[in-house]
mmCIF file of C-alpha atoms in Angstrom:
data_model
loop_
_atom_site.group_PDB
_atom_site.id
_atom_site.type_symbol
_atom_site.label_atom_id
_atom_site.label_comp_id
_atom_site.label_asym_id
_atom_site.label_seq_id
_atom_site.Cartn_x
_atom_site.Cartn_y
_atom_site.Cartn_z
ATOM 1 C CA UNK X 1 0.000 0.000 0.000
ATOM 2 C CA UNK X 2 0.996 3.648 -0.357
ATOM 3 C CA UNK X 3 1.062 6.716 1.131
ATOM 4 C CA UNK X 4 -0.482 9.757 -1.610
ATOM 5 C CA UNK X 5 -2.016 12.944 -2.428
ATOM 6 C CA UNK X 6 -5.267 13.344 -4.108
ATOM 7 C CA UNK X 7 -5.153 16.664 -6.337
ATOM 8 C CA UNK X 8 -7.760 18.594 -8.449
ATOM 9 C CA UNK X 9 -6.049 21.080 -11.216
ATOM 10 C CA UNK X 10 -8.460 23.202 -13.411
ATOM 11 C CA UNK X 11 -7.606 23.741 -17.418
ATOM 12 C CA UNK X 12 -9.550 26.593 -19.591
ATOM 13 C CA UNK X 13 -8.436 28.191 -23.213
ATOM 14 C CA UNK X 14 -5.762 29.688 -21.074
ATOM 15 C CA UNK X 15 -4.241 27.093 -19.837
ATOM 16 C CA UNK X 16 -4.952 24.560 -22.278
ATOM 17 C CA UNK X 17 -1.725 21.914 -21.464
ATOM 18 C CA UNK X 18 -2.027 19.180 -18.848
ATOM 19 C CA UNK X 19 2.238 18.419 -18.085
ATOM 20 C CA UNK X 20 1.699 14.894 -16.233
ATOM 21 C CA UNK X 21 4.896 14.178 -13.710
ATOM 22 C CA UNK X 22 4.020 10.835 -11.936
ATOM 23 C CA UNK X 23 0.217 11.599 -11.867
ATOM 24 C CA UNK X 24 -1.648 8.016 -10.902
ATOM 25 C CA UNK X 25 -5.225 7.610 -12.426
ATOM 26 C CA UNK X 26 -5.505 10.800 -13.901
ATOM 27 C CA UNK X 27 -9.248 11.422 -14.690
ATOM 28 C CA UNK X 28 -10.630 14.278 -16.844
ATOM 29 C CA UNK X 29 -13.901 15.502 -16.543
ATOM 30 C CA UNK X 30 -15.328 18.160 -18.827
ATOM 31 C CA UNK X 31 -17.444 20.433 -16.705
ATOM 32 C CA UNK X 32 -17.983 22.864 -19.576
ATOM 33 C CA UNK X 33 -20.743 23.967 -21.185
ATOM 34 C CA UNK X 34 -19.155 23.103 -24.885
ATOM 35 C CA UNK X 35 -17.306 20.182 -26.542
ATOM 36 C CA UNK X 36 -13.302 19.940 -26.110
ATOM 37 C CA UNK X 37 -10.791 17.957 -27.857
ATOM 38 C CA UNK X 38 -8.149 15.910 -25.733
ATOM 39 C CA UNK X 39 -5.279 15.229 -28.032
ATOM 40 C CA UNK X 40 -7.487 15.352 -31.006
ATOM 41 C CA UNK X 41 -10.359 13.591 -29.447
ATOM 42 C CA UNK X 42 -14.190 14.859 -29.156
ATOM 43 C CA UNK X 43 -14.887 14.705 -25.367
ATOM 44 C CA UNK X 44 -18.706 16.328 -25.335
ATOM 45 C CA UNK X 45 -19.744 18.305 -22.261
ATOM 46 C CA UNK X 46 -20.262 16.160 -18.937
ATOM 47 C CA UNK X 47 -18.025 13.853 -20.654
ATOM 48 C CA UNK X 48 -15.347 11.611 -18.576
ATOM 49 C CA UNK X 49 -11.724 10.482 -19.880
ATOM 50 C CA UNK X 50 -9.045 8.677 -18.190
ATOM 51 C CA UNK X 51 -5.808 9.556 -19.080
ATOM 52 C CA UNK X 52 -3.932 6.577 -18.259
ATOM 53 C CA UNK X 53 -4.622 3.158 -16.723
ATOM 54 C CA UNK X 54 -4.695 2.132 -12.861
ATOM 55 C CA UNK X 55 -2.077 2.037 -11.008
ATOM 56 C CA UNK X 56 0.244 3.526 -13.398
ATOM 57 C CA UNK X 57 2.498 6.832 -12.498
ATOM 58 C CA UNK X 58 1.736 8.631 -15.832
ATOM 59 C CA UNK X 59 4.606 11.376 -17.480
ATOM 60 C CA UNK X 60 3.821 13.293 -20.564
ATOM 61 C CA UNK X 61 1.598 16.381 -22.446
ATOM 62 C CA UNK X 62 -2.207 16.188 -22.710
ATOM 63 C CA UNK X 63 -3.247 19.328 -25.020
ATOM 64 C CA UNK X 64 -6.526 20.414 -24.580
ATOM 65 C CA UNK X 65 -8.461 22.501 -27.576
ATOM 66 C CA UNK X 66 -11.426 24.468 -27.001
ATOM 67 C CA UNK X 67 -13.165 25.439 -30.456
ATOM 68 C CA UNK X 68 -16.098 27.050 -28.895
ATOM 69 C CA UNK X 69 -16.880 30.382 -26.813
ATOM 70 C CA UNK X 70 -18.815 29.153 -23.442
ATOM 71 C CA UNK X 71 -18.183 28.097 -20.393
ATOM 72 C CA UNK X 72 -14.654 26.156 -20.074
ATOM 73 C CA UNK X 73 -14.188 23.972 -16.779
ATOM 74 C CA UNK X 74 -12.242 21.142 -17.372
ATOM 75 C CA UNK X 75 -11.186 19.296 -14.094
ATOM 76 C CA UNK X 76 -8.250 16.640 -13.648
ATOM 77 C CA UNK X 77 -8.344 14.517 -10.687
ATOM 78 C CA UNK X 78 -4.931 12.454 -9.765
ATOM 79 C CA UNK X 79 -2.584 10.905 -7.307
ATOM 80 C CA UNK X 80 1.022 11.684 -6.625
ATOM 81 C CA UNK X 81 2.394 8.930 -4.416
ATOM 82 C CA UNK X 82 4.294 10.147 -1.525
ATOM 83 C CA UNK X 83 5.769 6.865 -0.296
ATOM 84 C CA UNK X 84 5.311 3.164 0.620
ATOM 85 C CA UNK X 85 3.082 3.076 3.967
ATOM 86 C CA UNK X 86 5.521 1.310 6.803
#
């Protein structure tokens, strides 16, 4: 078992680019009023994506495109592992 963090970070038209470092079960949710595209793919309002598999520290770029005016609240939900629990 380990020891983590659980972490929320927000992404709009200006900040558009998720930079994963060790993230575990990263989990996007578009909040949004509008459709997005995550790496190219349609992810329609209310919509869920995972950005990598369980139990899996993820590194790398998600970009995030937002093609229409509205409301922009895209939410990411991950881990960071601290440590091992003793």
């Amino acid at each position: 078992m380990y020891k983590g963090h659980f972490r929320t970070d927000t992404f709009n038209e200006n900040n558009p680019e998720i930079q994963m470092n060790n993230w575990v079960e990263p989990t996007l949710y578009n909040n949004g009023s509008t459709d997005i595209y995550v790496n190219g793919m349609k992810l329609k309002p209310q919509g869920i994506l995972r950005l990598g598999p369980a139990n899996v520290e993820m590194k790398g770029t998600v970009h995030i495109r937002f093609p229409e005016e509205g409301n922009h609240d895209v939410k990411v939900n991950y881990v960071i592992i601290e440590k091992p629990c003793p």
